[in-house]
Tab-separated table of C-alpha atoms in Angstrom:
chain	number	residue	atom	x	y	z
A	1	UNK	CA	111.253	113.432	98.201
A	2	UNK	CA	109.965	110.006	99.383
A	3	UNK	CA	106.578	108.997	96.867
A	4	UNK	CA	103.904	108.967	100.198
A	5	UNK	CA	102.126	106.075	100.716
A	6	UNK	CA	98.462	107.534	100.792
A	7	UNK	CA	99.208	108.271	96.564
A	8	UNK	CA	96.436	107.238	94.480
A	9	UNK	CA	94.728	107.840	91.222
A	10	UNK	CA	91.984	109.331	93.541
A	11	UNK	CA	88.657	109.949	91.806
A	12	UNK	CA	88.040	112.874	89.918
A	13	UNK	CA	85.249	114.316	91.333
A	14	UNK	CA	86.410	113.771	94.841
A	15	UNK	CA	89.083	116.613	94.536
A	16	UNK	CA	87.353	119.380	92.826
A	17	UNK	CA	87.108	121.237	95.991
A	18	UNK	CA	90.969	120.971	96.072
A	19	UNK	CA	91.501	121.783	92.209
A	20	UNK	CA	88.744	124.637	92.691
A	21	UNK	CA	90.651	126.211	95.631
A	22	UNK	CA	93.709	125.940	94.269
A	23	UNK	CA	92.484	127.515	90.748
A	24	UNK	CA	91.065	130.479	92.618
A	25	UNK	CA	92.662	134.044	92.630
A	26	UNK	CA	94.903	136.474	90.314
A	27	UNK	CA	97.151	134.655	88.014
A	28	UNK	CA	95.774	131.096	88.181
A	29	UNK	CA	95.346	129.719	84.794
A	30	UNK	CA	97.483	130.033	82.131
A	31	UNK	CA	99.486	132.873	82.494
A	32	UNK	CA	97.751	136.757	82.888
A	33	UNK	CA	98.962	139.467	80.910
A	34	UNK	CA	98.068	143.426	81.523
A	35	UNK	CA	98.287	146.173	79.362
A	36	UNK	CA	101.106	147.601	80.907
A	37	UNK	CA	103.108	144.064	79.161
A	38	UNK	CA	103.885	142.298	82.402
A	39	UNK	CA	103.128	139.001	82.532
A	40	UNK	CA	102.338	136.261	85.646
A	41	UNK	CA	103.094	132.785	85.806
A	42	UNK	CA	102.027	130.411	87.714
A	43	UNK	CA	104.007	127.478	89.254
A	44	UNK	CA	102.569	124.719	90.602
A	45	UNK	CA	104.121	122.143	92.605
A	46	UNK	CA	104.181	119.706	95.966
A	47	UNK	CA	106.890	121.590	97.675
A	48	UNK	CA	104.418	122.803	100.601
A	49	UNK	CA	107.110	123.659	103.727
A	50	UNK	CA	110.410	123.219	105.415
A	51	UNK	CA	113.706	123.387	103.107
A	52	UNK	CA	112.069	122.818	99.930
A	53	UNK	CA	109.309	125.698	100.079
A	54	UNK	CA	111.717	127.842	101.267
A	55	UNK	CA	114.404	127.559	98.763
A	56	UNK	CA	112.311	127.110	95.922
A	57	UNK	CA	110.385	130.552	97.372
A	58	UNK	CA	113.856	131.655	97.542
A	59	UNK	CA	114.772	131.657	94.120
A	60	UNK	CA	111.288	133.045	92.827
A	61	UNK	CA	111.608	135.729	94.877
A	62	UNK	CA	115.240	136.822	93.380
A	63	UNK	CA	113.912	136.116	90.109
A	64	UNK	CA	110.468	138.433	90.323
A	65	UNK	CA	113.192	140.846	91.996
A	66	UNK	CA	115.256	141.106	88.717
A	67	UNK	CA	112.683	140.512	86.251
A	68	UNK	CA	109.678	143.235	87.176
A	69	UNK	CA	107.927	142.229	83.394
A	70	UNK	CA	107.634	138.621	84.291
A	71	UNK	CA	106.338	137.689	87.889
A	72	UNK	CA	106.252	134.216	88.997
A	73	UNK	CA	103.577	132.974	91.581
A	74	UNK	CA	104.115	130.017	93.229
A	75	UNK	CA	100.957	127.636	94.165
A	76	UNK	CA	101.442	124.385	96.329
A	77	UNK	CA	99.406	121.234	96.966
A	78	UNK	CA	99.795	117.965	99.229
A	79	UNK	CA	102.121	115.706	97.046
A	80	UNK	CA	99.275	113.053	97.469
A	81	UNK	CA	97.246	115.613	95.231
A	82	UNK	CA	99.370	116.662	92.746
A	83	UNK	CA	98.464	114.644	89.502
A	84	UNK	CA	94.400	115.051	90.301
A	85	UNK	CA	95.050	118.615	90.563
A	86	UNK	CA	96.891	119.365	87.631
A	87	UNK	CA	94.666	117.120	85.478
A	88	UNK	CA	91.593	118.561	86.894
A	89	UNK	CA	92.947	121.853	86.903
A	90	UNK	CA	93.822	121.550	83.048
A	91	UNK	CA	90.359	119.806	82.216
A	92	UNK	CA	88.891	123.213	83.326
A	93	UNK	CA	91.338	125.449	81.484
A	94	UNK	CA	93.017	126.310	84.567
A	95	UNK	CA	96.489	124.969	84.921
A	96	UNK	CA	99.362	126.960	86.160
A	97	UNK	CA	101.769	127.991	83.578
A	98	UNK	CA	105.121	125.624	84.983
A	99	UNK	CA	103.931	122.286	86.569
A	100	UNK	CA	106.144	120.557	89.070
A	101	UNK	CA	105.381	116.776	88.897
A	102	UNK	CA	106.772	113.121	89.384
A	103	UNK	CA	108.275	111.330	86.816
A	104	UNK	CA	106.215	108.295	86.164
A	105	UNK	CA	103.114	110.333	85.880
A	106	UNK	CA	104.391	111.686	82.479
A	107	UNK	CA	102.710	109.544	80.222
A	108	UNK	CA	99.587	110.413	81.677
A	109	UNK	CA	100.515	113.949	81.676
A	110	UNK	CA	101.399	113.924	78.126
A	111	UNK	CA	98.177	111.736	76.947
A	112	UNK	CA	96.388	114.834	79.222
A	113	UNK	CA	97.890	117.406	76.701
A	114	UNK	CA	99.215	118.782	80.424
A	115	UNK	CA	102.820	119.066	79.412
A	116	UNK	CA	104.199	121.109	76.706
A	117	UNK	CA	107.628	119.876	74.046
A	118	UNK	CA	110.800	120.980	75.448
A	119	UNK	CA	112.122	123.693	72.773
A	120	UNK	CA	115.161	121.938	70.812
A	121	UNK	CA	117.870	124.489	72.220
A	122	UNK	CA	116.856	123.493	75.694
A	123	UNK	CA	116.555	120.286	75.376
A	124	UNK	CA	119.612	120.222	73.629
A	125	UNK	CA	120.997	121.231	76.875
A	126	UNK	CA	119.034	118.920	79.141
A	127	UNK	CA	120.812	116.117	77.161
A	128	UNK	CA	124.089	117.510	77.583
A	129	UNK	CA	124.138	118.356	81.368
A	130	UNK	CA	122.265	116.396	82.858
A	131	UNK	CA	122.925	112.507	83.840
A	132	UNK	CA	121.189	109.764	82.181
A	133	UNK	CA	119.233	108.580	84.951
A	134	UNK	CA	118.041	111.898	85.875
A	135	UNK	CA	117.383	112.218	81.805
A	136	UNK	CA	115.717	109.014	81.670
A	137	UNK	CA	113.125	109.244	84.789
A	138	UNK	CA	111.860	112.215	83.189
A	139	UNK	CA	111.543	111.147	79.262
A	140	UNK	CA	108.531	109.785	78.027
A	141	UNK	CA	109.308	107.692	74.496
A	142	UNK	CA	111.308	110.225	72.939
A	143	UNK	CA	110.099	113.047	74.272
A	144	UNK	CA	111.587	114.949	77.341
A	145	UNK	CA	109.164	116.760	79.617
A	146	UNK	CA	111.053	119.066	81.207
A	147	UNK	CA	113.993	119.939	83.512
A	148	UNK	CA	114.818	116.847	85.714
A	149	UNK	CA	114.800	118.164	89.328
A	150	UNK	CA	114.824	115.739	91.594
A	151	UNK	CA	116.619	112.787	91.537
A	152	UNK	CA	116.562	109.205	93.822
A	153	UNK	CA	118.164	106.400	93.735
A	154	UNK	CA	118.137	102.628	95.352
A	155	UNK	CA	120.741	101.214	97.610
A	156	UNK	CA	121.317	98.135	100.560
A	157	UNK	CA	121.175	100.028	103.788
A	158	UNK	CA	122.206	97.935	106.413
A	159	UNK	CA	123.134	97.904	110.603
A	160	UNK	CA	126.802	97.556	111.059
A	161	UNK	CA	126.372	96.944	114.597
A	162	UNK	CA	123.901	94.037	113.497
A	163	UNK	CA	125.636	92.446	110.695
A	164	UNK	CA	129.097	92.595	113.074
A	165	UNK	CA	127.214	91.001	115.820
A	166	UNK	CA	125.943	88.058	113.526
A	167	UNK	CA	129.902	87.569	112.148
A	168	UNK	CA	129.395	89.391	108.642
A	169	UNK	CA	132.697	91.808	108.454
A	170	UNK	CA	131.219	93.144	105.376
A	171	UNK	CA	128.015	93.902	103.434
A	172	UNK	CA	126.822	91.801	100.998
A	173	UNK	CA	128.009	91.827	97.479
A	174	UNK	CA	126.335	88.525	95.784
A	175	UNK	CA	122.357	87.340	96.498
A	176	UNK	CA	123.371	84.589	97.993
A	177	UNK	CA	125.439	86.556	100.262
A	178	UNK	CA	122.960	88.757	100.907
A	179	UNK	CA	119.882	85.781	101.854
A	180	UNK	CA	122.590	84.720	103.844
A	181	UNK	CA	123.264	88.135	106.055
A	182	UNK	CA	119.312	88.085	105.839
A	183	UNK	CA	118.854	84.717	107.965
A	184	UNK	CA	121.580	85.389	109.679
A	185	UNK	CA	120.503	88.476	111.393
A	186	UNK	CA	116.560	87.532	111.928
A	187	UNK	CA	115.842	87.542	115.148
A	188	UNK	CA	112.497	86.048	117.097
A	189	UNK	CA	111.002	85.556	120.377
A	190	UNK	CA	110.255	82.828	122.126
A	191	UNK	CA	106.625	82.674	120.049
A	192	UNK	CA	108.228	83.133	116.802
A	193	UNK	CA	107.832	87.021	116.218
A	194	UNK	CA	110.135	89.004	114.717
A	195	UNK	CA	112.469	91.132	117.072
A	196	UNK	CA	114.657	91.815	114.258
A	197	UNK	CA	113.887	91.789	110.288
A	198	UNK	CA	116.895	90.077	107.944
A	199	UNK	CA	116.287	92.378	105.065
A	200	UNK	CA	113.129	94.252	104.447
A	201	UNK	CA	111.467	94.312	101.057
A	202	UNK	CA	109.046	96.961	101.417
A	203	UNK	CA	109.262	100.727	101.291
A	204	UNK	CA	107.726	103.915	102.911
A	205	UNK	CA	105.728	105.124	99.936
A	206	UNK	CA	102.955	104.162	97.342
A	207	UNK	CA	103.114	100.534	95.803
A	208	UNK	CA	105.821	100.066	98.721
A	209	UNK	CA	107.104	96.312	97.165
A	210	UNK	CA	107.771	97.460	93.556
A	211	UNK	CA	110.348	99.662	93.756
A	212	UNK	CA	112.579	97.291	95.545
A	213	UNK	CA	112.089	94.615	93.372
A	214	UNK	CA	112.986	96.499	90.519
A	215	UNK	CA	116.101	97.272	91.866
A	216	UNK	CA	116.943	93.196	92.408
A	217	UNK	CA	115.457	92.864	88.660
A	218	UNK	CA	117.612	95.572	87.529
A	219	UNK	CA	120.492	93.999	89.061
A	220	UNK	CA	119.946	90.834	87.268
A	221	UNK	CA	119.942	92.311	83.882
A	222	UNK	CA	115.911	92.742	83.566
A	223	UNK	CA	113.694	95.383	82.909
A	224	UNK	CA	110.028	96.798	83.429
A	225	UNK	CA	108.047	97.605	80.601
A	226	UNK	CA	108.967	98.101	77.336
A	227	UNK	CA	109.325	100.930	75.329
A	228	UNK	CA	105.564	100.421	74.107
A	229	UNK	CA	104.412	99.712	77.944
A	230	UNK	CA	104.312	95.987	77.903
A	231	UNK	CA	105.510	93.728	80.440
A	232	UNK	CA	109.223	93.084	80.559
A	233	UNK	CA	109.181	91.540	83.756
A	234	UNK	CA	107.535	87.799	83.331
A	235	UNK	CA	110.930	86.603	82.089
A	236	UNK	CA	113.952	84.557	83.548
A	237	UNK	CA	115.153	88.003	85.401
A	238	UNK	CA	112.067	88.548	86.943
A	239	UNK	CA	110.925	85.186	88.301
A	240	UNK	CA	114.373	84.634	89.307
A	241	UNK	CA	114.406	88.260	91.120
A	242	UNK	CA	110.575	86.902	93.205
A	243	UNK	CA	112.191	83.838	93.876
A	244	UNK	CA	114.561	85.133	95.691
A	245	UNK	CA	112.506	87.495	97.721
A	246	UNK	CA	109.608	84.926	98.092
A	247	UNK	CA	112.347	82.552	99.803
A	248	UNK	CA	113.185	85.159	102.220
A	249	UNK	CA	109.817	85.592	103.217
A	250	UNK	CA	109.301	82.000	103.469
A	251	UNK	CA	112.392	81.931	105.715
A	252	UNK	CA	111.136	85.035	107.637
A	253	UNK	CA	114.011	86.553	106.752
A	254	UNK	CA	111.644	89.434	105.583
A	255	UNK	CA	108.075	89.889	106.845
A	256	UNK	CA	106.072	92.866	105.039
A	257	UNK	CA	104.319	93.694	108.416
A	258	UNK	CA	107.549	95.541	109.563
A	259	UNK	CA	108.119	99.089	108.816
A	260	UNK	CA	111.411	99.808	107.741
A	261	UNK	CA	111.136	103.467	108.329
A	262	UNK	CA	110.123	102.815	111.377
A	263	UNK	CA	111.750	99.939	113.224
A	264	UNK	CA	115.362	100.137	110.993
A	265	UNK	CA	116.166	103.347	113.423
A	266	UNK	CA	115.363	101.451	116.524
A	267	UNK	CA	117.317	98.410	115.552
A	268	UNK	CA	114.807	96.283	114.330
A	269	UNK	CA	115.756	95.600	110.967
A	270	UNK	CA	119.372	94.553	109.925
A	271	UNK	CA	119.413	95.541	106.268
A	272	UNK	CA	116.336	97.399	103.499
A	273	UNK	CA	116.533	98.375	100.185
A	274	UNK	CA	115.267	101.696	100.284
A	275	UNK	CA	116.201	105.396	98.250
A	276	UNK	CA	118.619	107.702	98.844
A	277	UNK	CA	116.016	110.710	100.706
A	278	UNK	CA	116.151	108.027	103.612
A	279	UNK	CA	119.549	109.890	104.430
A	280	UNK	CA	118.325	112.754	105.862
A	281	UNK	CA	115.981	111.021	107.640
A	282	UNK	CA	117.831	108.579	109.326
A	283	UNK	CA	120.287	111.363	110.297
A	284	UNK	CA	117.710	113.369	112.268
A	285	UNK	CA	116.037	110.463	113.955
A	286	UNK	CA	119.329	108.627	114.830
A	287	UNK	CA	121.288	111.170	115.960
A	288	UNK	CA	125.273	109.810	116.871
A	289	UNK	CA	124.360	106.244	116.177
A	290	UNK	CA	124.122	107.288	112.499
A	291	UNK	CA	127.573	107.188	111.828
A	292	UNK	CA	128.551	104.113	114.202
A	293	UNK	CA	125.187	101.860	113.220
A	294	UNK	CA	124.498	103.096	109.429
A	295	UNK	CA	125.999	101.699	105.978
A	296	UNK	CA	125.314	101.844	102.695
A	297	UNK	CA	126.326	100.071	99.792
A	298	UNK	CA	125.068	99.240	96.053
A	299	UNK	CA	122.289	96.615	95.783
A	300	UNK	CA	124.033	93.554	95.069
A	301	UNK	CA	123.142	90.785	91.653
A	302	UNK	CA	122.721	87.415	91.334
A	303	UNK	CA	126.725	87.184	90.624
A	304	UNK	CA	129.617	88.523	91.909
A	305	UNK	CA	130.175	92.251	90.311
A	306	UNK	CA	126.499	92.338	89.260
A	307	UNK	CA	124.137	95.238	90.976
A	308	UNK	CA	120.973	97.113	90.348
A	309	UNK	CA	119.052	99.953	90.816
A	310	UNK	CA	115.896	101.645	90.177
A	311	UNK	CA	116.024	105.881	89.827
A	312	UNK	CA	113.174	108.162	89.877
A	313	UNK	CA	112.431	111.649	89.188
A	314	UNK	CA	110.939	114.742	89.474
A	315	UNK	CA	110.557	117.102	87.014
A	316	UNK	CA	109.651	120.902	86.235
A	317	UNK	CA	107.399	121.844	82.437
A	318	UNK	CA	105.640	123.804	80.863
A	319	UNK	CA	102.096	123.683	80.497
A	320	UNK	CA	101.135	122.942	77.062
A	321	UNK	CA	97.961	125.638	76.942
A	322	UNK	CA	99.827	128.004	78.733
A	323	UNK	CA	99.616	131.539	76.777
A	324	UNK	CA	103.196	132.627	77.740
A	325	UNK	CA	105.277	129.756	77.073
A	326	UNK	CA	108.317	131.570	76.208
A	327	UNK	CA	108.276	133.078	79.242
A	328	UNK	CA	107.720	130.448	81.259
A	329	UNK	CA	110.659	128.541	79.561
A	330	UNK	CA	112.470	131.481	79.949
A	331	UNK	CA	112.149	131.366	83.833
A	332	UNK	CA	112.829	127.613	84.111
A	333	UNK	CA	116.360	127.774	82.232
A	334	UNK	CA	116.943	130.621	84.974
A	335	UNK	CA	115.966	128.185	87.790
A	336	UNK	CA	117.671	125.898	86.679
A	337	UNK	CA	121.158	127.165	85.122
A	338	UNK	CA	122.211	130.267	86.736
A	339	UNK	CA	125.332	129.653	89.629
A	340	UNK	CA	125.944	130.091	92.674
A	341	UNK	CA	129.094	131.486	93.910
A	342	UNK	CA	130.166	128.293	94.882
A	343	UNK	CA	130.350	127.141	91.046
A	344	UNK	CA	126.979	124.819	91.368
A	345	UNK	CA	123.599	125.637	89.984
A	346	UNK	CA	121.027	127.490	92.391
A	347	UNK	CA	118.685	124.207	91.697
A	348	UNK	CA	121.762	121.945	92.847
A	349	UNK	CA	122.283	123.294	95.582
A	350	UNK	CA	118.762	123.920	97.023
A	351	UNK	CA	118.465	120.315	96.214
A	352	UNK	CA	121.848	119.134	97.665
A	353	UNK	CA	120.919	120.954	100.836
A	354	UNK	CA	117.739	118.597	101.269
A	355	UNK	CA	120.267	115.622	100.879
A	356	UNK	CA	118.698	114.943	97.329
A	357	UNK	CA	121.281	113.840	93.919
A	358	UNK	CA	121.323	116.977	91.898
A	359	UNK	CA	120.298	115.664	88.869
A	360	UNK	CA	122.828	118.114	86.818
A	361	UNK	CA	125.954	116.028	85.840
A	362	UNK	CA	128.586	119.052	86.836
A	363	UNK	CA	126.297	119.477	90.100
A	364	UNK	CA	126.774	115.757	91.259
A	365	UNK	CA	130.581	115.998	90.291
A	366	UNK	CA	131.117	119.084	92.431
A	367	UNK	CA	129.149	117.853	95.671
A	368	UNK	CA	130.726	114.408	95.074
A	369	UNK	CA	134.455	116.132	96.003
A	370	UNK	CA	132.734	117.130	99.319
A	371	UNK	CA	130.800	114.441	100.141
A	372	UNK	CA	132.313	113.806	104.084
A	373	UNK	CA	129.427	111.165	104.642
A	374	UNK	CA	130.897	107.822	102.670
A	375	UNK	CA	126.916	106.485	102.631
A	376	UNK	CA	125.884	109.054	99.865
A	377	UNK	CA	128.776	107.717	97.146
A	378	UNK	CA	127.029	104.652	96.420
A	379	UNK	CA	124.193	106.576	95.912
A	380	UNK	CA	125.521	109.277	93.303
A	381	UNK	CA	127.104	106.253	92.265
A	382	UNK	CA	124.094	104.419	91.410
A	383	UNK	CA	123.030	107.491	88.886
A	384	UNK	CA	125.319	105.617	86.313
A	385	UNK	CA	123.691	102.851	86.434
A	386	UNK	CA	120.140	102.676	88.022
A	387	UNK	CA	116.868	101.322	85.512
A	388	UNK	CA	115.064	104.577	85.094
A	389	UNK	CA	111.574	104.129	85.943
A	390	UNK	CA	108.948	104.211	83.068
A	391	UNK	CA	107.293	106.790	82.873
A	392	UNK	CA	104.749	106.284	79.254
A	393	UNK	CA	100.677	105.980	79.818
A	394	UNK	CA	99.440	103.242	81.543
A	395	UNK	CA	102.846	102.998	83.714
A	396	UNK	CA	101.213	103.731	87.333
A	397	UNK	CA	98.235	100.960	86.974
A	398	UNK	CA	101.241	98.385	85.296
A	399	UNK	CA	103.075	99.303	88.730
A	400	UNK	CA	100.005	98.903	90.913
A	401	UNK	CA	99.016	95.414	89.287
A	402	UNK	CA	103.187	94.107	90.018
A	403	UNK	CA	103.210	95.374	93.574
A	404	UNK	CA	99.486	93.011	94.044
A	405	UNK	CA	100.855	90.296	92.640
A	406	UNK	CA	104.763	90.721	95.004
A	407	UNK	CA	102.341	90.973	97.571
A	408	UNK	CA	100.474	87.841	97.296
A	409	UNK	CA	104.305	86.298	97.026
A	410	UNK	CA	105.826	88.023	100.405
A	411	UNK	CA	102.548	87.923	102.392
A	412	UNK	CA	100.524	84.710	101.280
A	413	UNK	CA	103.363	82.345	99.675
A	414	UNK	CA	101.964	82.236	96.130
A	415	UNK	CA	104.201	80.638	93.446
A	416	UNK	CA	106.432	83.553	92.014
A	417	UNK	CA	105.807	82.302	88.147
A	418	UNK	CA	102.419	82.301	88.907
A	419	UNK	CA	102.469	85.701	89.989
A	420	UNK	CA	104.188	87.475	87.530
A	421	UNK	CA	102.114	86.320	84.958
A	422	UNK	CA	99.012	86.914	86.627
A	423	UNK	CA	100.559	90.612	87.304
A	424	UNK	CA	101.721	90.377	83.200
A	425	UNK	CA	97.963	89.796	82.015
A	426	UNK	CA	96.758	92.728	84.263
A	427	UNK	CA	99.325	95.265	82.595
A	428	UNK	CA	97.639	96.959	79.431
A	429	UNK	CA	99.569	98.958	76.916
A	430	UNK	CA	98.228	102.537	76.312
């Protein structure tokens, strides 16, 4: 699931139509109970249509089938609502029972009281099964917050038809090989514009430089924050990481006023470091010349054998007011454990199907024996490796004060150094 661009910590009072329509009817809250000992959860999530909706209704519906004493209702907002519904929603003592939510949010959702301790047996099991990435995007200090769901990772996508045409027989595996495939492959007008982008730098989705960058910082041996939410990324790593972007931008190599989801399909950009959903979409929009125009390969270091990655997650909890908790629990290790016939989880599979990483290690193992498109191994691949993205309080404004300051780099030329320090002073530990 791509992280939308129109996602921000929207005011509070601006959604309490949304939280208030969303809270209405039987079973909202947390959890109902009747005489007769049946109980309802409620699960609340941003899977709102197409695959996901259906397969997650899928599985509820098999469940409620088999399990007439505990009903599960599922409730769905726009992604771009999510977090100011389920901490409105909780301020007013009406959260759902099992809360569906991204990753980085779980600091906040913790400091909110929104998200309940995963029971030792189960998390026992978590830590077992499923891969560290997937383990890591969803862990908040030491404490896991739920079942990791899903699961995305960062790679190079790049035009072979482009690269081939600009005499590059292979994709990049060094920085400087990869400014050099950028330059390379620019292409302008006769006034300068840009007919095709070297390597884009941005992303479809909210605070679209960051994650990109972290995947180049990653690959140099940096990090984000630290385990306390400080800045990790005014150091050597990072500066050298902005350099190297703010020199393709000087170049115009890269120019943030191209859409990669956009104009990559078309041909207008030769290579972007974007996440693994972009699959799927790419496949639908570009038909045959997929497979003849499309590769993908790890995001390449500063040195040769060096790469990086950034992975983020999704993740399924319990709410910590809920009044049925071992039910809800209950439910959730159903979800997410029971098998199909073909040997994977139900949960794998209805997120293998939307092209997503299942997150489970077994899951990623089995599909990876399958796999007949060669673009998705460097992207399973990258689970073993990939920076997880924070996820403690104070994590989303930290990410929104490094993508201003990238910003300032790739669009207005500022000094790198300068940037990241600015960006460092901005970030406050919660």
């Amino acid at each position: 699931m791509r992280i939308s661009r129109g996602l921000r910590l929207a005011v509070v009072a601006s959604l309490l139509a949304t939280a208030a329509a969303c809270g209405g009817g039987s079973g909202s809250g947390s959890g109902s109970g009747s005489g007769d000992g049946k109980v309802q959860l409620t699960l609340l999530s941003h899977y709102s249509d197409g695959p996901s909706k259906d397969g997650l209704d899928k599985m509820i519906t098999e469940w409620n089938k088999d399990n007439p004493n505990i009903q599960v209702k599922a409730e769905v907002v726009k992604f771009d609502d999510l977090l100011t519904t389920l901490t409105v929603r909780q301020t007013g003592g009406r959260g759902a029972d099992i809360v569906s939510a991204y990753g980085l949010w779980g600091g906040q959702l913790q400091k909110a009281n929104v998200v309940a301790k995963v029971p030792d047996d189960i998390a026992k099991k978590i830590k077992a099964d499923y891969s560290p990435a997937a383990q890591g995007a969803v862990t908040t200090g030491d404490m896991l917050l739920g079942y990791p769901t899903e699961l995305n990772t960062y790679v190079l996508f790049y035009n072979k038809k482009i690269l081939a045409a600009a005499g590059i027989t292979k994709p990049p595996t060094t920085w400087a090989e990869l400014a050099d495939a950028a330059r390379k492959t620019v292409k302008r007008d006769s006034k300068g514009n840009i007919q095709v982008e070297g390597l884009s730098l941005i992303q479809d989705g909210d605070n679209k430089s960051v994650h990109p960058f972290l995947s180049l910082l990653d690959s140099a041996g940096g990090t984000f924050l630290g385990p306390d939410g400080a800045p990790q990324f005014d150091t050597p790593e990072g500066k050298a990481a902005l350099k190297f972007e703010g020199d393709l931008a000087a170049a115009k190599a890269s120019n943030t006023s191209i859409s990669p989801t956009k104009q990559f399909r078309s041909g207008g950009v030769a290579m972007a470091i974007q996440a693994g959903w972009w699959i799927g979409s790419l496949k639908t929009q570009m038909k045959d010349k997929y497979s003849s125009d499309v590769g993908v390969t790890a995001i390449p270091g500063p040195t040769a054998g060096s790469k990086g990655s950034l992975a983020y997650g999704f993740f399924m909890g319990v709410n910590q007011r809920s009044k049925h908790a071992d039910e809800a629990w209950k439910f959730l290790s159903w979800l997410n454990e029971h098998k199909t016939d073909g040997g994977v989880t139900a949960t794998g599979k209805w997120l293998a199907d939307q092209g997503l990483i299942p997150p489970r290690t077994a899951d990623q193992a089995t599909y990876r024996k399958s796999l007949t498109d060669p673009n998705l191994t460097p992207i399973y691949d990258a689970t073993t490796y990939a920076m997880p993205e924070p996820n403690q309080p104070g994590a989303y404004e930290a990410k929104t004060a490094l993508h201003n300051a990238i910003m300032t780099v790739l669009a207005d030329g500022k000094n790198p150094d300068d940037a990241l320090a600015q960006a460092a002073k901005a970030v406050k530990p919660q």
